[in-house]
Amino acid sequence: MNGLINRVFFCVFLWFFYGCNNSSQENIVDFERTISEQDNVFTIPKEIKNAILRQFPSVEIIKKEEYSKLFWDFYDSSIIPNECFTDVNNDQLLDYAILVREGNKLKLVIILSDNKDYSYWISPFSIEKITAEGVNFCVSIKPAGRTDVVKKVPESLVIKKNGFLVRNLEQDHFVFYEENGKIKNFKML
Amino acid sequence: MKQLRSIYNYTALFLFLCVAFSCKNAGTVEDIDGNIYHTTRIGNQTWMVENLKVTRFNNGDSVKYLKSNNDWKQEKQAGYSFYNNDIALVKDYGFLYNYNCLQDIRGIAPKGWRIPTEDDLRELESFIKSNSAGIFLKEKGNSHWLTSNVIGNNATRFTALPGGYRDEEGSFYMLKSNGYYWTKTGSFEFYHWSSRMFQAFADVRRDSIFKKYGFSVKCIKQE
């Protein structure tokens, strides 16, 4: 009986020692290798894209193939240039931005989520006149913070929430952001 | 023979307790309130895994809880709050501390620990040696972070969380999408959509308004 207790004691001791050794050891990881574990690509859900077309019947969603050759000289072909998503109205839900064409006018649609429904906003002005060469503008996220620009006079924008950044190739062009329930824009050029 | 066995048993028990005790110290740290934090070794540094949620300085004095926007805005001393004053969020995200907490000589970091400096961040980045440091530092998956295409894998066990921030007016922003942490002189940030770690939001040397902001705290061990 005593022998059995001794053996159990010894096993528990070894188990504890191994666990302890493991928890205090230096973290040695081939970090870059661990990236390959990520293979998910999240895009704006199809039902939301369909709802955009119902809300704004005169628009078409910009496709990746519509981008100019020049654009792909700047960006890797794996990126999704025409849409992105983050929380822009501070409700911890994803909001979406997507570039659309209305005739030859490039416009931005922003979709704000709330718990039950979505609200849709379209830029009242054209971001770019789309030519035969293709689209040169992309949309990404502008994190909360300060932006300073120098036009004729210096101007600053401080956004407390995330916004959407529209770029002409690699040049920042507009920030679209939410304030008091309304979408506003800040022109950077 | 019986005596020998008894000596053996006592020795085994002693060793067991020694290992158990040293193990507890190797993987955790306790603050003055008795909160236990896990720790992780990244290169030559040891970081806290959970965000700080201490309510007292190391000498036992209370850190002021600043609930209302007005309290937060007016306060010139060290103070803390938690996102939306929702106590349920503290377990995961910890507290948001103002800048005065970091500078107070009574100290909010547990004994033997401190607030990280910019040099600590440089060392962390140089150990990871990747432009995608955020992936390895953010908590794995989407249980706290909003959905994105650059989900953290937490290979370092650093476990960065999107605790948001409190601004100088006392308003809370960006829970679940952005995580802000104090260094001694500013912030470092993580975003749900980005694979990188940033240091662009708050620099109190350039703009003292950020002293009135509230960010999460992750302490680093004094080596």
Short mmCIF file of C-alpha atoms in Angstrom, two decimals:
data_model
loop_
_atom_site.label_atom_id
_atom_site.label_comp_id
_atom_site.label_asym_id
_atom_site.label_seq_id
_atom_site.Cartn_x
_atom_site.Cartn_y
_atom_site.Cartn_z
CA MET A 1 0.00 0.00 0.00
CA ASN A 2 2.80 2.33 1.02
CA GLY A 3 4.65 1.49 -2.18
CA LEU A 4 1.63 2.46 -4.23
CA ILE A 5 1.35 5.82 -2.44
CA ASN A 6 5.06 6.43 -3.07
CA ARG A 7 4.66 5.72 -6.76
CA VAL A 8 1.63 8.03 -7.04
CA PHE A 9 3.57 10.71 -5.19
CA PHE A 10 6.51 10.31 -7.57
CA CYS A 11 4.28 10.55 -10.67
CA VAL A 12 2.52 13.68 -9.38
CA PHE A 13 5.92 15.19 -8.60
CA LEU A 14 7.18 14.50 -12.13
CA TRP A 15 3.96 15.85 -13.67
CA PHE A 16 4.19 19.04 -11.62
CA PHE A 17 7.88 19.45 -12.44
CA TYR A 18 7.21 19.06 -16.17
CA GLY A 19 4.28 21.49 -16.06
CA CYS A 20 6.30 24.04 -14.12
CA ASN A 21 9.28 23.74 -16.41
CA ASN A 22 6.99 24.23 -19.37
CA SER A 23 5.27 27.34 -18.03
CA SER A 24 8.44 29.22 -17.19
CA GLN A 25 10.46 28.42 -20.27
CA GLU A 26 11.28 31.02 -22.89
CA ASN A 27 8.72 31.22 -25.65
CA ILE A 28 10.59 29.99 -28.71
CA VAL A 29 8.33 30.10 -31.73
CA ASP A 30 8.95 30.35 -35.44
CA PHE A 31 6.57 33.29 -35.63
CA GLU A 32 6.41 33.66 -39.42
CA ARG A 33 5.48 30.01 -39.80
CA THR A 34 2.45 30.49 -37.58
CA ILE A 35 0.95 33.04 -40.02
CA SER A 36 0.22 30.31 -42.54
CA GLU A 37 -2.46 29.03 -40.16
CA GLN A 38 -4.68 31.88 -41.36
CA ASP A 39 -6.65 31.02 -44.44
CA ASN A 40 -9.96 32.80 -43.88
CA VAL A 41 -11.03 35.70 -46.08
CA PHE A 42 -13.98 37.65 -44.78
CA THR A 43 -15.83 39.84 -47.26
CA ILE A 44 -19.03 41.85 -47.03
CA PRO A 45 -21.93 39.37 -46.80
CA LYS A 46 -23.84 38.81 -50.04
CA GLU A 47 -27.20 39.78 -48.52
CA ILE A 48 -25.78 43.20 -47.66
CA LYS A 49 -24.45 43.66 -51.20
CA ASN A 50 -27.85 42.69 -52.59
CA ALA A 51 -29.52 45.16 -50.25
CA ILE A 52 -27.24 47.94 -51.55
CA LEU A 53 -28.45 47.25 -55.09
CA ARG A 54 -32.06 47.36 -53.90
CA GLN A 55 -31.46 50.64 -52.01
CA PHE A 56 -29.61 52.29 -54.89
CA PRO A 57 -30.90 50.68 -58.11
CA SER A 58 -28.74 52.90 -60.35
CA VAL A 59 -25.40 51.65 -58.95
CA GLU A 60 -23.18 48.66 -59.65
CA ILE A 61 -20.64 47.30 -57.22
CA ILE A 62 -17.08 47.82 -58.46
CA LYS A 63 -15.34 44.56 -59.29
CA LYS A 64 -11.66 43.80 -58.85
CA GLU A 65 -11.32 43.34 -62.62
CA GLU A 66 -12.32 46.97 -63.17
CA TYR A 67 -9.11 48.27 -61.57
CA SER A 68 -6.50 49.88 -63.80
CA LYS A 69 -3.20 48.24 -64.67
CA LEU A 70 -1.52 51.18 -62.95
CA PHE A 71 -3.34 50.39 -59.68
CA TRP A 72 -1.93 46.85 -59.62
CA ASP A 73 1.57 48.27 -60.09
CA PHE A 74 1.12 49.73 -56.59
CA TYR A 75 -0.74 46.94 -54.83
CA ASP A 76 -0.49 43.22 -54.38
CA SER A 77 -3.15 41.32 -56.32
CA SER A 78 -4.28 39.51 -53.16
CA ILE A 79 -5.82 42.65 -51.62
CA ILE A 80 -9.52 43.49 -51.84
CA PRO A 81 -9.42 47.18 -52.85
CA ASN A 82 -13.12 47.94 -53.22
CA GLU A 83 -14.51 47.11 -49.78
CA CYS A 84 -13.62 47.07 -46.08
CA PHE A 85 -15.25 46.88 -42.67
CA THR A 86 -14.79 48.13 -39.12
CA ASP A 87 -16.84 49.80 -36.39
CA VAL A 88 -17.26 53.48 -37.30
CA ASN A 89 -20.14 54.42 -34.97
CA ASN A 90 -18.82 52.94 -31.71
CA ASP A 91 -21.49 50.27 -31.20
CA GLN A 92 -19.08 47.30 -31.32
CA LEU A 93 -20.64 46.03 -34.55
CA LEU A 94 -19.05 45.89 -37.98
CA ASP A 95 -19.96 48.64 -40.43
CA TYR A 96 -19.10 48.35 -44.10
CA ALA A 97 -17.81 50.51 -46.95
CA ILE A 98 -17.90 49.56 -50.61
CA LEU A 99 -17.03 51.41 -53.83
CA VAL A 100 -19.74 51.52 -56.48
CA ARG A 101 -20.22 53.05 -59.91
CA GLU A 102 -23.17 55.14 -60.92
CA GLY A 103 -22.68 55.52 -64.67
CA ASN A 104 -19.08 56.65 -64.92
CA LYS A 105 -19.05 58.17 -61.43
CA LEU A 106 -17.20 56.39 -58.63
CA LYS A 107 -19.05 56.64 -55.31
CA LEU A 108 -18.74 55.21 -51.81
CA VAL A 109 -21.55 53.39 -50.03
CA ILE A 110 -21.37 53.07 -46.23
CA ILE A 111 -23.57 50.58 -44.41
CA LEU A 112 -24.07 51.18 -40.68
CA SER A 113 -25.16 48.19 -38.64
CA ASP A 114 -27.41 48.25 -35.67
CA ASN A 115 -28.66 45.25 -33.75
CA LYS A 116 -31.56 44.50 -36.05
CA ASP A 117 -31.05 46.33 -39.30
CA TYR A 118 -28.72 48.34 -41.51
CA SER A 119 -28.79 51.93 -42.74
CA TYR A 120 -27.34 52.84 -46.11
CA TRP A 121 -25.54 56.02 -47.16
CA ILE A 122 -24.10 56.95 -50.54
CA SER A 123 -21.63 59.77 -51.20
CA PRO A 124 -23.51 62.66 -52.81
CA PHE A 125 -20.51 63.49 -55.00
CA SER A 126 -18.34 61.58 -57.43
CA ILE A 127 -14.97 60.46 -56.06
CA GLU A 128 -13.53 59.85 -59.53
CA LYS A 129 -14.70 59.84 -63.11
CA ILE A 130 -14.11 56.27 -64.21
CA THR A 131 -12.26 56.13 -67.54
CA ALA A 132 -11.42 53.31 -69.93
CA GLU A 133 -8.13 52.77 -68.04
CA GLY A 134 -10.08 51.60 -65.02
CA VAL A 135 -10.50 52.46 -61.34
CA ASN A 136 -7.60 53.95 -59.35
CA PHE A 137 -9.27 54.41 -55.96
CA CYS A 138 -9.41 51.96 -53.06
CA VAL A 139 -10.99 52.03 -49.61
CA SER A 140 -9.38 51.06 -46.30
CA ILE A 141 -9.71 51.89 -42.60
CA LYS A 142 -8.62 55.10 -40.91
CA PRO A 143 -8.08 54.40 -37.21
CA ALA A 144 -9.31 56.87 -34.60
CA GLY A 145 -6.79 59.67 -34.17
CA ARG A 146 -5.50 62.92 -35.58
CA THR A 147 -4.82 63.73 -39.24
CA ASP A 148 -2.97 66.87 -40.30
CA VAL A 149 -2.90 68.04 -43.89
CA VAL A 150 -1.39 71.06 -45.58
CA LYS A 151 -3.50 72.45 -48.39
CA LYS A 152 -3.60 76.21 -48.89
CA VAL A 153 -3.72 76.41 -45.10
CA PRO A 154 -2.99 73.63 -42.59
CA GLU A 155 -6.08 71.66 -41.54
CA SER A 156 -6.58 68.97 -38.94
CA LEU A 157 -9.15 66.28 -38.36
CA VAL A 158 -9.49 64.45 -35.05
CA ILE A 159 -11.77 61.43 -35.16
CA LYS A 160 -12.59 59.59 -31.94
CA LYS A 161 -13.93 56.55 -33.78
CA ASN A 162 -12.55 54.64 -36.74
CA GLY A 163 -13.36 55.92 -40.21
CA PHE A 164 -12.96 54.88 -43.82
CA LEU A 165 -10.03 56.15 -45.89
CA VAL A 166 -10.34 56.50 -49.66
CA ARG A 167 -7.05 56.56 -51.55
CA ASN A 168 -6.10 57.47 -55.10
CA LEU A 169 -3.45 54.81 -55.74
CA GLU A 170 -1.27 55.34 -52.62
CA GLN A 171 -2.33 58.91 -51.94
CA ASP A 172 -4.84 59.60 -49.13
CA HIS A 173 -7.78 61.45 -50.64
CA PHE A 174 -10.82 61.42 -48.32
CA VAL A 175 -11.67 60.34 -44.80
CA PHE A 176 -15.31 59.39 -44.30
CA TYR A 177 -16.37 59.25 -40.66
CA GLU A 178 -19.49 59.14 -38.51
CA GLU A 179 -20.42 61.97 -36.14
CA ASN A 180 -23.75 62.27 -34.31
CA GLY A 181 -25.33 59.70 -36.60
CA LYS A 182 -24.27 61.46 -39.81
CA ILE A 183 -21.52 60.54 -42.28
CA LYS A 184 -19.06 63.38 -42.90
CA ASN A 185 -16.04 63.64 -45.14
CA PHE A 186 -12.65 65.30 -44.86
CA LYS A 187 -10.83 66.05 -48.10
CA MET A 188 -7.10 65.58 -47.80
CA LEU A 189 -5.94 67.15 -51.04
CA MET B 1 13.34 0.09 7.17
CA LYS B 2 10.13 1.79 8.37
CA GLN B 3 12.13 4.85 9.46
CA LEU B 4 13.84 5.03 6.04
CA ARG B 5 10.47 4.95 4.28
CA SER B 6 9.19 7.73 6.50
CA ILE B 7 12.24 9.91 5.69
CA TYR B 8 11.67 9.18 2.02
CA ASN B 9 8.01 10.24 2.27
CA TYR B 10 8.82 13.50 4.03
CA THR B 11 11.56 14.31 1.49
CA ALA B 12 9.16 13.66 -1.39
CA LEU B 13 6.52 15.87 0.22
CA PHE B 14 9.07 18.64 0.78
CA LEU B 15 10.27 18.50 -2.84
CA PHE B 16 6.69 18.46 -4.08
CA LEU B 17 5.83 21.58 -2.10
CA CYS B 18 9.04 23.31 -3.24
CA VAL B 19 8.26 22.63 -6.90
CA ALA B 20 4.59 23.56 -6.50
CA PHE B 21 5.51 26.86 -4.83
CA SER B 22 8.22 27.80 -7.32
CA CYS B 23 5.90 26.87 -10.19
CA LYS B 24 3.25 29.27 -8.92
CA ASN B 25 5.80 32.07 -8.85
CA ALA B 26 7.19 31.26 -12.29
CA GLY B 27 3.90 31.60 -14.15
CA THR B 28 1.92 34.20 -12.23
CA VAL B 29 2.19 37.51 -10.40
CA GLU B 30 -0.12 38.91 -7.74
CA ASP B 31 -1.06 42.57 -7.21
CA ILE B 32 -1.77 44.25 -3.87
CA ASP B 33 -5.52 43.55 -4.25
CA GLY B 34 -4.80 39.83 -4.62
CA ASN B 35 -5.57 39.66 -8.36
CA ILE B 36 -3.49 36.96 -10.02
CA TYR B 37 -2.08 37.56 -13.51
CA HIS B 38 -0.48 34.95 -15.74
CA THR B 39 2.90 35.84 -17.18
CA THR B 40 4.61 35.03 -20.46
CA ARG B 41 8.27 35.01 -21.36
CA ILE B 42 8.98 36.65 -24.74
CA GLY B 43 12.68 36.64 -25.52
CA ASN B 44 14.38 38.15 -22.48
CA GLN B 45 11.23 39.89 -21.27
CA THR B 46 8.41 38.74 -19.01
CA TRP B 47 5.01 40.35 -19.64
CA MET B 48 1.68 40.20 -17.87
CA VAL B 49 -0.88 38.22 -19.88
CA GLU B 50 -4.05 39.84 -18.46
CA ASN B 51 -4.70 43.58 -18.37
CA LEU B 52 -4.10 45.29 -15.02
CA LYS B 53 -7.10 45.68 -12.68
CA VAL B 54 -5.58 46.91 -9.45
CA THR B 55 -7.42 49.53 -7.36
CA ARG B 56 -4.63 50.38 -4.91
CA PHE B 57 -1.08 51.65 -5.06
CA ASN B 58 1.62 49.46 -3.62
CA ASN B 59 1.57 51.36 -0.31
CA GLY B 60 -2.12 50.53 0.11
CA ASP B 61 -3.54 53.94 -0.88
CA SER B 62 -6.58 53.74 -3.15
CA VAL B 63 -6.43 54.79 -6.79
CA LYS B 64 -9.44 57.03 -7.37
CA TYR B 65 -12.32 55.48 -9.32
CA LEU B 66 -13.58 58.16 -11.72
CA LYS B 67 -17.05 57.17 -12.78
CA SER B 68 -18.77 60.22 -14.26
CA ASN B 69 -17.53 62.10 -17.30
CA ASN B 70 -17.18 65.16 -15.13
CA ASP B 71 -15.06 63.34 -12.52
CA TRP B 72 -12.84 62.02 -15.29
CA LYS B 73 -12.53 65.42 -16.99
CA GLN B 74 -11.77 67.38 -13.83
CA GLU B 75 -9.38 64.96 -12.15
CA LYS B 76 -5.75 66.04 -11.94
CA GLN B 77 -4.63 63.06 -9.84
CA ALA B 78 -4.22 59.37 -10.61
CA GLY B 79 -7.48 57.65 -11.46
CA TYR B 80 -9.01 54.67 -13.20
CA SER B 81 -12.29 53.64 -14.75
CA PHE B 82 -13.65 50.78 -16.80
CA TYR B 83 -15.33 50.76 -20.18
CA ASN B 84 -18.85 52.25 -20.10
CA ASN B 85 -18.70 51.83 -16.27
CA ASP B 86 -19.76 48.24 -16.98
CA ILE B 87 -18.23 46.08 -14.25
CA ALA B 88 -18.87 42.92 -16.29
CA LEU B 89 -16.19 44.03 -18.75
CA VAL B 90 -13.45 44.25 -16.10
CA LYS B 91 -12.84 40.51 -15.88
CA ASP B 92 -11.66 40.37 -19.49
CA TYR B 93 -10.44 43.89 -20.26
CA GLY B 94 -9.20 45.19 -16.90
CA PHE B 95 -9.24 48.90 -16.06
CA LEU B 96 -8.51 52.03 -18.07
CA TYR B 97 -5.92 54.14 -16.19
CA ASN B 98 -5.04 57.78 -16.69
CA TYR B 99 -1.45 58.97 -17.22
CA ASN B 100 -1.00 60.12 -13.61
CA CYS B 101 -1.30 56.51 -12.46
CA LEU B 102 1.84 55.61 -14.41
CA GLN B 103 3.85 58.47 -13.00
CA ASP B 104 2.78 58.11 -9.37
CA ILE B 105 5.77 56.96 -7.28
CA ARG B 106 3.51 54.76 -5.11
CA GLY B 107 3.27 52.50 -8.18
CA ILE B 108 0.37 50.54 -9.65
CA ALA B 109 2.53 47.76 -11.11
CA PRO B 110 3.01 44.83 -8.72
CA LYS B 111 6.29 44.85 -6.78
CA GLY B 112 9.15 43.80 -9.05
CA TRP B 113 7.17 44.89 -12.10
CA ARG B 114 6.88 48.22 -13.95
CA ILE B 115 5.12 50.11 -16.75
CA PRO B 116 6.81 49.33 -20.11
CA THR B 117 8.92 51.93 -21.91
CA GLU B 118 9.36 52.53 -25.62
CA ASP B 119 12.68 50.67 -25.40
CA ASP B 120 10.78 47.64 -24.09
CA LEU B 121 8.57 47.77 -27.18
CA ARG B 122 11.63 48.00 -29.45
CA GLU B 123 13.06 44.92 -27.77
CA LEU B 124 9.75 43.08 -28.10
CA GLU B 125 9.57 43.93 -31.81
CA SER B 126 13.16 42.98 -32.43
CA PHE B 127 12.60 39.58 -30.80
CA ILE B 128 9.53 38.91 -32.95
CA LYS B 129 11.37 40.20 -36.07
CA SER B 130 8.25 40.62 -38.17
CA ASN B 131 6.16 43.42 -39.64
CA SER B 132 3.19 41.38 -38.53
CA ALA B 133 3.95 41.58 -34.79
CA GLY B 134 0.27 42.27 -34.04
CA ILE B 135 -0.73 38.80 -35.21
CA PHE B 136 1.58 37.19 -32.67
CA LEU B 137 0.58 39.56 -29.85
CA LYS B 138 -3.20 39.69 -30.27
CA GLU B 139 -5.43 37.19 -28.49
CA LYS B 140 -6.23 34.23 -30.71
CA GLY B 141 -9.56 34.24 -32.52
CA ASN B 142 -12.58 36.52 -32.38
CA SER B 143 -14.02 36.01 -28.93
CA HIS B 144 -13.10 39.62 -28.09
CA TRP B 145 -11.85 41.10 -31.39
CA LEU B 146 -14.25 42.04 -34.18
CA THR B 147 -14.03 39.89 -37.30
CA SER B 148 -11.15 40.59 -39.67
CA ASN B 149 -8.84 38.93 -42.14
CA VAL B 150 -5.84 39.19 -39.84
CA ILE B 151 -6.89 37.26 -36.78
CA GLY B 152 -4.31 37.08 -34.01
CA ASN B 153 -2.70 33.74 -33.23
CA ASN B 154 -1.16 34.83 -29.89
CA ALA B 155 2.00 32.85 -30.55
CA THR B 156 3.73 34.93 -27.86
CA ARG B 157 0.88 34.49 -25.35
CA PHE B 158 0.96 38.30 -24.92
CA THR B 159 -2.84 38.33 -25.40
CA ALA B 160 -3.48 41.91 -26.56
CA LEU B 161 -7.19 42.74 -26.22
CA PRO B 162 -9.42 45.42 -27.79
CA GLY B 163 -10.23 47.29 -24.58
CA GLY B 164 -10.89 50.64 -26.31
CA TYR B 165 -10.08 53.93 -24.61
CA ARG B 166 -11.59 56.80 -22.60
CA ASP B 167 -11.00 60.30 -23.97
CA GLU B 168 -10.38 63.59 -22.15
CA GLU B 169 -14.12 64.27 -22.01
CA GLY B 170 -14.83 60.95 -20.34
CA SER B 171 -16.38 59.22 -23.37
CA PHE B 172 -15.52 55.61 -24.18
CA TYR B 173 -14.56 54.46 -27.68
CA MET B 174 -13.64 51.47 -29.78
CA LEU B 175 -14.16 48.47 -27.52
CA LYS B 176 -13.77 45.25 -29.54
CA SER B 177 -12.02 46.92 -32.49
CA ASN B 178 -8.99 48.78 -31.05
CA GLY B 179 -6.71 48.01 -28.09
CA TYR B 180 -4.66 50.81 -26.46
CA TYR B 181 -1.91 50.24 -23.89
CA TRP B 182 0.19 52.72 -21.95
CA THR B 183 3.93 52.99 -22.09
CA LYS B 184 5.62 55.47 -19.75
CA THR B 185 5.28 58.23 -22.35
CA GLY B 186 2.48 57.28 -24.69
CA SER B 187 0.44 54.44 -26.11
CA PHE B 188 0.87 51.39 -28.28
CA GLU B 189 -2.09 50.09 -30.19
CA PHE B 190 -3.60 47.08 -31.94
CA TYR B 191 -6.45 47.13 -34.47
CA HIS B 192 -8.80 44.30 -35.39
CA TRP B 193 -8.03 44.73 -39.09
CA SER B 194 -4.26 45.07 -38.87
CA SER B 195 -1.42 42.61 -38.48
CA ARG B 196 0.83 45.30 -37.01
CA MET B 197 1.51 46.88 -33.65
CA PHE B 198 1.29 50.72 -33.79
CA GLN B 199 2.60 53.60 -31.73
CA ALA B 200 0.83 56.54 -33.32
CA PHE B 201 -2.18 57.45 -31.21
CA ALA B 202 -0.94 59.14 -28.05
CA ASP B 203 2.37 60.79 -27.29
CA VAL B 204 2.12 62.88 -24.14
CA ARG B 205 5.40 64.68 -24.93
CA ARG B 206 3.87 66.12 -28.09
CA ASP B 207 0.36 66.71 -26.79
CA SER B 208 -0.40 66.79 -23.06
CA ILE B 209 -4.14 66.27 -23.71
CA PHE B 210 -3.38 62.53 -23.79
CA LYS B 211 -2.57 62.67 -20.08
CA LYS B 212 -6.35 62.87 -19.65
CA TYR B 213 -6.95 59.69 -21.69
CA GLY B 214 -7.54 56.24 -20.25
CA PHE B 215 -5.81 53.16 -21.65
CA SER B 216 -5.24 49.56 -20.59
CA VAL B 217 -2.02 48.58 -18.82
CA LYS B 218 0.16 45.52 -19.24
CA CYS B 219 3.16 45.49 -16.90
CA ILE B 220 6.62 44.11 -17.59
CA LYS B 221 8.89 42.40 -15.06
CA GLN B 222 11.98 44.21 -13.83
CA GLU B 223 14.88 41.96 -14.89
#
